[in-house]
Amino acid sequence: MITTDICIIGAGPVGLFAVFEAGLLKMRCHLIDALPQVGGQLSEIYPQKPIYDIPGFPDVKAQELVDNLMEQINPFHPTFTLGERVENLERQADGSFFITTNEQTVVHCQVVVIAGGLGCFEPRKPEIEGLEAFEGKGVSYMIKNPELLRDRRVVLAGGGDSALDWTVFLANIAKEVTLIHRSDSFRGAPDSAEKVFELASEGRINLILQSNITRVSGNGHLQEITITGKDKTVTTRATDHLIPLFGLTPKLGPIADWGLQIDKSAIQVDTTDYATNVERIYAIGDINTYPGKLKLILCGFHEAALMCQSAFKYVYPSQKLSFKYTTVNGIPTF
């Protein structure tokens, strides 16, 4: 049995930063993730994707951010169970929990923090004729290695941050980049949208708005897409790759049976400390929901900080949280 103060379910960026905040308060952390490595979606889905909204970094690659977080938390010696999925939660008489994974690893902890990392995210697939037949043959739902797209013709579909950021990034790599969006405005950051419009005006990308991809075709590999505009105009475009970027659908798995308040596959929390309706269980990052929620990494960092301040009372019930700042062997602590 593994004994710790806080068990964090999810070793993505928010879960990793929670280790740092907990470490400042001398709370030990053990992390469980169904993926075989830390980093969550950043490492598994888009390690080379540039991220532009991390304070202090004009841009940082996703995997680089994960590596930096691992270096930041190293002084606090977190432990990990990777490649295993949480299956069971059992509350003890003293309020603590036993958590059991599908490989029968047991963790005893005072506090549970759900930070995503459930290994159950599926891409949202648009309704396009022939799409699944070309999966892995020119159609993919993520970009792990952008170098594979160098000097290729690439079509991106979507209107969120991921579609915008990849359009800007691939403009310097691919032979031809086309972004197709069903509307004439974007859901992503205005600054990113402005960059896309600038690239289009300069002729460096093709921007097709108020249109949908309705069909894909090819001979063993993707060769052509069919585009239908809102005015019913139908055109075709030759391409080597199609990457629909419509987000991911989370699946809570066994956690859905823990008595938590769920709203559309997200866990409802109190924004005072990001506690759930079940005492000693918190939810931070993309897995939670509340009025005004923004699914940004930096928001998850904020949630992790407040959560740790609240969790302290369960780990050290007889102590009052002190904010006197000191340094021990070069490690900041309270």
Short mmCIF file of C-alpha atoms in Angstrom, two decimals:
data_model
loop_
_atom_site.label_atom_id
_atom_site.label_comp_id
_atom_site.label_asym_id
_atom_site.label_seq_id
_atom_site.Cartn_x
_atom_site.Cartn_y
_atom_site.Cartn_z
CA MET A 1 0.00 0.00 0.00
CA ILE A 2 1.14 3.51 -0.86
CA THR A 3 0.52 6.10 1.87
CA THR A 4 0.41 9.80 1.05
CA ASP A 5 -1.30 13.03 2.06
CA ILE A 6 -2.93 13.89 -1.26
CA CYS A 7 -3.70 11.50 -4.10
CA ILE A 8 -3.95 13.39 -7.39
CA ILE A 9 -5.82 11.61 -10.16
CA GLY A 10 -4.25 13.00 -13.29
CA ALA A 11 -0.62 13.83 -14.03
CA GLY A 12 -1.28 16.59 -16.55
CA PRO A 13 0.04 20.14 -16.10
CA VAL A 14 -2.57 21.11 -13.50
CA GLY A 15 -2.02 17.95 -11.49
CA LEU A 16 1.74 18.50 -11.61
CA PHE A 17 1.48 22.11 -10.47
CA ALA A 18 -0.75 20.99 -7.57
CA VAL A 19 2.25 18.98 -6.34
CA PHE A 20 4.28 22.20 -6.15
CA GLU A 21 1.58 24.07 -4.24
CA ALA A 22 1.11 21.12 -1.88
CA GLY A 23 4.85 20.81 -1.39
CA LEU A 24 5.09 24.42 -0.22
CA LEU A 25 2.69 23.41 2.55
CA LYS A 26 4.66 20.24 3.34
CA MET A 27 1.98 17.91 1.96
CA ARG A 28 3.10 14.79 0.13
CA CYS A 29 1.51 13.82 -3.18
CA HIS A 30 1.03 10.63 -5.15
CA LEU A 31 -0.25 10.89 -8.73
CA ILE A 32 -2.17 8.29 -10.71
CA ASP A 33 -2.68 8.49 -14.46
CA ALA A 34 -4.00 6.02 -16.99
CA LEU A 35 -1.42 7.22 -19.51
CA PRO A 36 2.07 5.69 -19.43
CA GLN A 37 3.79 9.06 -18.99
CA VAL A 38 3.20 12.34 -17.20
CA GLY A 39 1.92 15.38 -19.04
CA GLY A 40 -1.65 14.35 -19.82
CA GLN A 41 -3.00 15.63 -23.13
CA LEU A 42 0.04 17.84 -23.62
CA SER A 43 2.41 14.87 -23.89
CA GLU A 44 0.00 12.34 -25.37
CA ILE A 45 -1.77 14.40 -28.02
CA TYR A 46 0.21 17.50 -28.97
CA PRO A 47 3.70 17.58 -27.42
CA GLN A 48 5.01 19.96 -30.09
CA LYS A 49 2.07 22.36 -30.02
CA PRO A 50 3.02 25.91 -29.07
CA ILE A 51 1.18 27.38 -26.06
CA TYR A 52 0.89 31.15 -25.89
CA ASP A 53 -0.95 31.91 -22.64
CA ILE A 54 1.45 30.74 -19.93
CA PRO A 55 2.66 33.74 -17.86
CA GLY A 56 6.33 34.49 -18.44
CA PHE A 57 6.51 32.52 -21.70
CA PRO A 58 5.74 34.31 -24.99
CA ASP A 59 5.37 30.78 -26.32
CA VAL A 60 6.33 27.37 -25.01
CA LYS A 61 6.04 23.91 -26.52
CA ALA A 62 3.61 21.65 -24.67
CA GLN A 63 6.23 19.03 -23.79
CA GLU A 64 8.66 21.74 -22.71
CA LEU A 65 6.06 23.02 -20.25
CA VAL A 66 5.62 19.50 -18.85
CA ASP A 67 9.40 19.09 -18.50
CA ASN A 68 9.64 22.43 -16.67
CA LEU A 69 6.85 21.46 -14.29
CA MET A 70 8.59 18.16 -13.52
CA GLU A 71 11.79 20.06 -12.71
CA GLN A 72 9.83 22.48 -10.53
CA ILE A 73 8.24 19.74 -8.41
CA ASN A 74 11.30 17.51 -8.17
CA PRO A 75 12.39 18.94 -4.77
CA PHE A 76 9.13 17.69 -3.24
CA HIS A 77 9.70 14.06 -4.34
CA PRO A 78 6.24 13.14 -5.64
CA THR A 79 5.52 9.51 -6.44
CA PHE A 80 3.65 8.16 -9.45
CA THR A 81 1.49 5.27 -10.58
CA LEU A 82 1.33 5.50 -14.38
CA GLY A 83 -0.46 3.34 -16.91
CA GLU A 84 -3.16 2.44 -14.39
CA ARG A 85 -6.74 3.61 -14.07
CA VAL A 86 -8.54 4.40 -10.83
CA GLU A 87 -11.36 1.94 -10.31
CA ASN A 88 -12.54 2.19 -6.72
CA LEU A 89 -12.77 4.71 -3.89
CA GLU A 90 -13.46 3.61 -0.33
CA ARG A 91 -13.88 6.07 2.56
CA GLN A 92 -12.47 5.03 5.91
CA ALA A 93 -13.90 5.71 9.39
CA ASP A 94 -11.41 8.55 9.97
CA GLY A 95 -12.45 10.29 6.74
CA SER A 96 -9.42 9.19 4.72
CA PHE A 97 -9.65 7.13 1.50
CA PHE A 98 -8.39 3.92 -0.02
CA ILE A 99 -8.04 4.27 -3.81
CA THR A 100 -7.63 1.11 -5.89
CA THR A 101 -6.52 0.96 -9.55
CA ASN A 102 -7.31 -1.61 -12.21
CA GLU A 103 -3.92 -3.22 -11.41
CA GLN A 104 -4.85 -3.46 -7.72
CA THR A 105 -2.47 -0.74 -6.62
CA VAL A 106 -3.84 0.70 -3.37
CA VAL A 107 -3.23 4.27 -2.21
CA HIS A 108 -4.18 5.51 1.27
CA CYS A 109 -4.66 9.28 1.36
CA GLN A 110 -6.30 12.05 3.35
CA VAL A 111 -7.45 14.05 0.34
CA VAL A 112 -8.38 13.15 -3.25
CA VAL A 113 -7.83 15.67 -6.05
CA ILE A 114 -9.33 14.91 -9.45
CA ALA A 115 -7.28 16.70 -12.09
CA GLY A 116 -8.41 14.92 -15.24
CA GLY A 117 -5.83 12.48 -16.54
CA LEU A 118 -8.45 9.75 -16.70
CA GLY A 119 -7.13 8.47 -20.01
CA CYS A 120 -10.66 8.65 -21.40
CA PHE A 121 -10.70 11.49 -23.89
CA GLU A 122 -12.07 10.91 -27.36
CA PRO A 123 -11.87 13.37 -30.25
CA ARG A 124 -15.14 14.89 -31.38
CA LYS A 125 -15.58 13.62 -34.91
CA PRO A 126 -17.56 15.72 -37.40
CA GLU A 127 -20.15 14.09 -39.63
CA ILE A 128 -18.20 13.82 -42.87
CA GLU A 129 -18.89 11.14 -45.45
CA GLY A 130 -16.00 8.66 -45.67
CA LEU A 131 -14.09 10.18 -42.75
CA GLU A 132 -13.41 7.02 -40.73
CA ALA A 133 -12.24 5.12 -43.81
CA PHE A 134 -9.26 7.49 -44.08
CA GLU A 135 -8.29 7.61 -40.40
CA GLY A 136 -4.56 6.98 -40.33
CA LYS A 137 -4.49 7.46 -44.10
CA GLY A 138 -4.43 11.22 -44.19
CA VAL A 139 -7.10 11.91 -41.57
CA SER A 140 -6.04 12.46 -37.97
CA TYR A 141 -7.47 14.30 -34.98
CA MET A 142 -4.24 15.50 -33.41
CA ILE A 143 -0.75 16.64 -34.40
CA LYS A 144 1.99 14.89 -32.47
CA ASN A 145 4.86 15.64 -34.82
CA PRO A 146 4.38 18.67 -37.08
CA GLU A 147 7.52 17.79 -39.04
CA LEU A 148 5.52 15.01 -40.69
CA LEU A 149 3.47 17.77 -42.32
CA ARG A 150 6.44 19.66 -43.73
CA ASP A 151 5.99 20.48 -47.43
CA ARG A 152 2.57 18.79 -47.44
CA ARG A 153 -0.88 20.14 -48.22
CA VAL A 154 -2.82 20.36 -44.97
CA VAL A 155 -6.48 21.17 -44.29
CA LEU A 156 -7.52 22.10 -40.75
CA ALA A 157 -11.16 22.29 -39.68
CA GLY A 158 -12.44 24.07 -36.58
CA GLY A 159 -12.82 27.45 -34.95
CA GLY A 160 -11.27 27.10 -31.50
CA ASP A 161 -7.85 27.85 -30.10
CA SER A 162 -6.30 24.60 -31.28
CA ALA A 163 -7.35 25.16 -34.91
CA LEU A 164 -6.13 28.76 -34.84
CA ASP A 165 -2.79 28.02 -33.15
CA TRP A 166 -1.96 25.14 -35.48
CA THR A 167 -2.88 27.23 -38.53
CA VAL A 168 -0.42 29.92 -37.45
CA PHE A 169 2.29 27.38 -36.62
CA LEU A 170 1.93 25.26 -39.77
CA ALA A 171 1.99 28.30 -42.05
CA ASN A 172 5.79 28.14 -41.71
CA ILE A 173 6.05 24.38 -42.21
CA ALA A 174 3.45 22.99 -44.61
CA LYS A 175 3.45 23.52 -48.35
CA GLU A 176 -0.15 24.70 -48.22
CA VAL A 177 -2.42 25.33 -45.23
CA THR A 178 -6.20 25.67 -45.48
CA LEU A 179 -8.44 26.46 -42.51
CA ILE A 180 -12.14 25.73 -42.91
CA HIS A 181 -14.71 26.97 -40.40
CA ARG A 182 -18.50 26.82 -40.43
CA SER A 183 -18.87 30.40 -39.17
CA ASP A 184 -17.32 33.75 -40.05
CA SER A 185 -16.05 34.30 -36.49
CA PHE A 186 -13.91 32.20 -34.18
CA ARG A 187 -14.33 30.89 -30.62
CA GLY A 188 -10.58 31.08 -29.97
CA ALA A 189 -8.49 33.95 -28.65
CA PRO A 190 -9.02 37.18 -30.62
CA ASP A 191 -5.27 37.66 -31.00
CA SER A 192 -4.90 34.23 -32.60
CA ALA A 193 -7.86 34.91 -34.88
CA GLU A 194 -6.28 38.20 -35.94
CA LYS A 195 -3.05 36.39 -36.86
CA VAL A 196 -5.02 33.94 -38.99
CA PHE A 197 -6.80 36.73 -40.84
CA GLU A 198 -3.45 38.45 -41.43
CA LEU A 199 -1.94 35.26 -42.85
CA ALA A 200 -4.94 34.91 -45.15
CA SER A 201 -4.69 38.51 -46.34
CA GLU A 202 -0.99 37.97 -47.08
CA GLY A 203 -1.84 34.86 -49.12
CA ARG A 204 0.14 32.56 -46.83
CA ILE A 205 -2.88 30.40 -45.94
CA ASN A 206 -6.29 29.67 -47.43
CA LEU A 207 -9.19 30.67 -45.19
CA ILE A 208 -12.62 29.30 -46.05
CA LEU A 209 -15.44 30.51 -43.80
CA GLN A 210 -19.15 29.70 -43.52
CA SER A 211 -18.44 26.28 -44.96
CA ASN A 212 -18.30 22.64 -43.89
CA ILE A 213 -16.38 19.65 -45.16
CA THR A 214 -19.00 17.15 -46.27
CA ARG A 215 -16.99 14.38 -47.93
CA VAL A 216 -13.48 12.98 -48.18
CA SER A 217 -12.15 10.70 -50.90
CA GLY A 218 -8.97 9.10 -52.22
CA ASN A 219 -7.36 5.93 -53.49
CA GLY A 220 -5.89 4.23 -50.43
CA HIS A 221 -4.90 7.63 -49.00
CA LEU A 222 -6.73 10.92 -48.64
CA GLN A 223 -6.57 12.93 -51.85
CA GLU A 224 -9.56 15.27 -51.93
CA ILE A 225 -12.18 16.92 -49.75
CA THR A 226 -15.60 18.25 -50.69
CA ILE A 227 -16.63 21.59 -49.21
CA THR A 228 -20.22 22.81 -48.96
CA GLY A 229 -20.86 26.48 -48.22
CA LYS A 230 -23.84 27.88 -46.37
CA ASP A 231 -25.12 29.07 -49.75
CA LYS A 232 -25.07 25.38 -50.88
CA THR A 233 -22.13 25.98 -53.21
CA VAL A 234 -20.06 22.79 -53.56
CA THR A 235 -16.33 22.82 -54.29
CA THR A 236 -13.47 20.34 -54.01
CA ARG A 237 -9.88 20.77 -52.86
CA ALA A 238 -6.89 18.46 -53.20
CA THR A 239 -5.05 17.75 -49.97
CA ASP A 240 -2.67 15.30 -48.32
CA HIS A 241 -3.91 15.68 -44.76
CA LEU A 242 -7.16 16.59 -43.03
CA ILE A 243 -7.09 17.40 -39.32
CA PRO A 244 -10.52 18.11 -37.77
CA LEU A 245 -9.96 19.97 -34.49
CA PHE A 246 -13.29 20.03 -32.70
CA GLY A 247 -12.05 19.31 -29.20
CA LEU A 248 -12.13 16.26 -26.99
CA THR A 249 -14.98 14.56 -25.19
CA PRO A 250 -14.06 13.50 -21.63
CA LYS A 251 -15.46 10.29 -20.15
CA LEU A 252 -15.40 10.13 -16.35
CA GLY A 253 -15.43 6.35 -16.08
CA PRO A 254 -15.79 4.93 -12.51
CA ILE A 255 -15.46 8.42 -11.01
CA ALA A 256 -19.00 9.10 -12.22
CA ASP A 257 -20.20 6.64 -9.56
CA TRP A 258 -18.58 8.41 -6.58
CA GLY A 259 -21.62 10.49 -5.70
CA LEU A 260 -20.20 13.68 -7.21
CA GLN A 261 -22.41 16.32 -8.77
CA ILE A 262 -21.88 15.99 -12.53
CA ASP A 263 -22.88 18.42 -15.26
CA LYS A 264 -22.23 17.33 -18.85
CA SER A 265 -19.27 15.08 -17.99
CA ALA A 266 -17.72 17.76 -15.74
CA ILE A 267 -17.61 17.87 -11.94
CA GLN A 268 -19.33 20.77 -10.20
CA VAL A 269 -17.19 22.54 -7.61
CA ASP A 270 -17.33 25.37 -5.09
CA THR A 271 -15.12 28.18 -6.38
CA THR A 272 -14.06 29.08 -2.83
CA ASP A 273 -11.64 26.15 -2.83
CA TYR A 274 -12.70 23.91 -5.77
CA ALA A 275 -14.16 21.31 -3.42
CA THR A 276 -16.79 18.93 -4.73
CA ASN A 277 -19.98 18.06 -2.87
CA VAL A 278 -18.13 15.12 -1.28
CA GLU A 279 -15.93 16.13 1.65
CA ARG A 280 -12.16 15.79 1.06
CA ILE A 281 -12.58 15.41 -2.71
CA TYR A 282 -11.55 18.32 -4.93
CA ALA A 283 -11.61 18.77 -8.71
CA ILE A 284 -9.29 21.12 -10.61
CA GLY A 285 -8.51 21.81 -14.26
CA ASP A 286 -10.61 20.92 -17.29
CA ILE A 287 -12.49 18.21 -15.40
CA ASN A 288 -14.43 20.69 -13.26
CA THR A 289 -17.16 23.20 -14.02
CA TYR A 290 -18.58 26.34 -12.42
CA PRO A 291 -20.12 29.62 -13.61
CA GLY A 292 -17.60 31.50 -15.73
CA LYS A 293 -15.30 28.49 -16.12
CA LEU A 294 -12.47 28.92 -18.63
CA LYS A 295 -10.63 25.79 -19.76
CA LEU A 296 -7.17 27.31 -19.62
CA ILE A 297 -4.05 25.81 -18.06
CA LEU A 298 -3.35 28.98 -16.12
CA CYS A 299 -6.86 28.84 -14.61
CA GLY A 300 -6.11 25.29 -13.50
CA PHE A 301 -2.93 26.54 -11.82
CA HIS A 302 -4.98 29.08 -9.87
CA GLU A 303 -7.47 26.39 -8.84
CA ALA A 304 -4.62 24.15 -7.65
CA ALA A 305 -3.25 26.88 -5.40
CA LEU A 306 -6.56 27.56 -3.67
CA MET A 307 -7.35 23.86 -3.40
CA CYS A 308 -4.12 23.17 -1.50
CA GLN A 309 -4.84 25.92 1.01
CA SER A 310 -8.15 24.21 1.77
CA ALA A 311 -6.79 20.65 1.79
CA PHE A 312 -4.24 21.57 4.46
CA LYS A 313 -6.86 21.28 7.23
CA TYR A 314 -7.42 17.60 6.44
CA VAL A 315 -3.73 16.72 6.32
CA TYR A 316 -2.80 18.73 9.43
CA PRO A 317 -6.05 19.07 11.39
CA SER A 318 -4.32 20.24 14.58
CA GLN A 319 -2.23 22.93 12.89
CA LYS A 320 -3.12 26.41 11.75
CA LEU A 321 -1.91 27.33 8.28
CA SER A 322 1.00 29.77 8.61
CA PHE A 323 2.12 32.06 5.84
CA LYS A 324 5.62 32.77 7.18
CA TYR A 325 7.85 32.15 4.21
CA THR A 326 11.24 30.47 4.66
CA THR A 327 13.77 28.54 2.57
CA VAL A 328 15.13 25.14 3.58
CA ASN A 329 18.08 23.83 1.57
CA GLY A 330 17.11 26.13 -1.24
CA ILE A 331 13.51 24.85 -1.27
CA PRO A 332 10.76 27.42 -0.59
CA THR A 333 8.30 26.40 2.10
CA PHE A 334 5.77 27.83 4.56
#
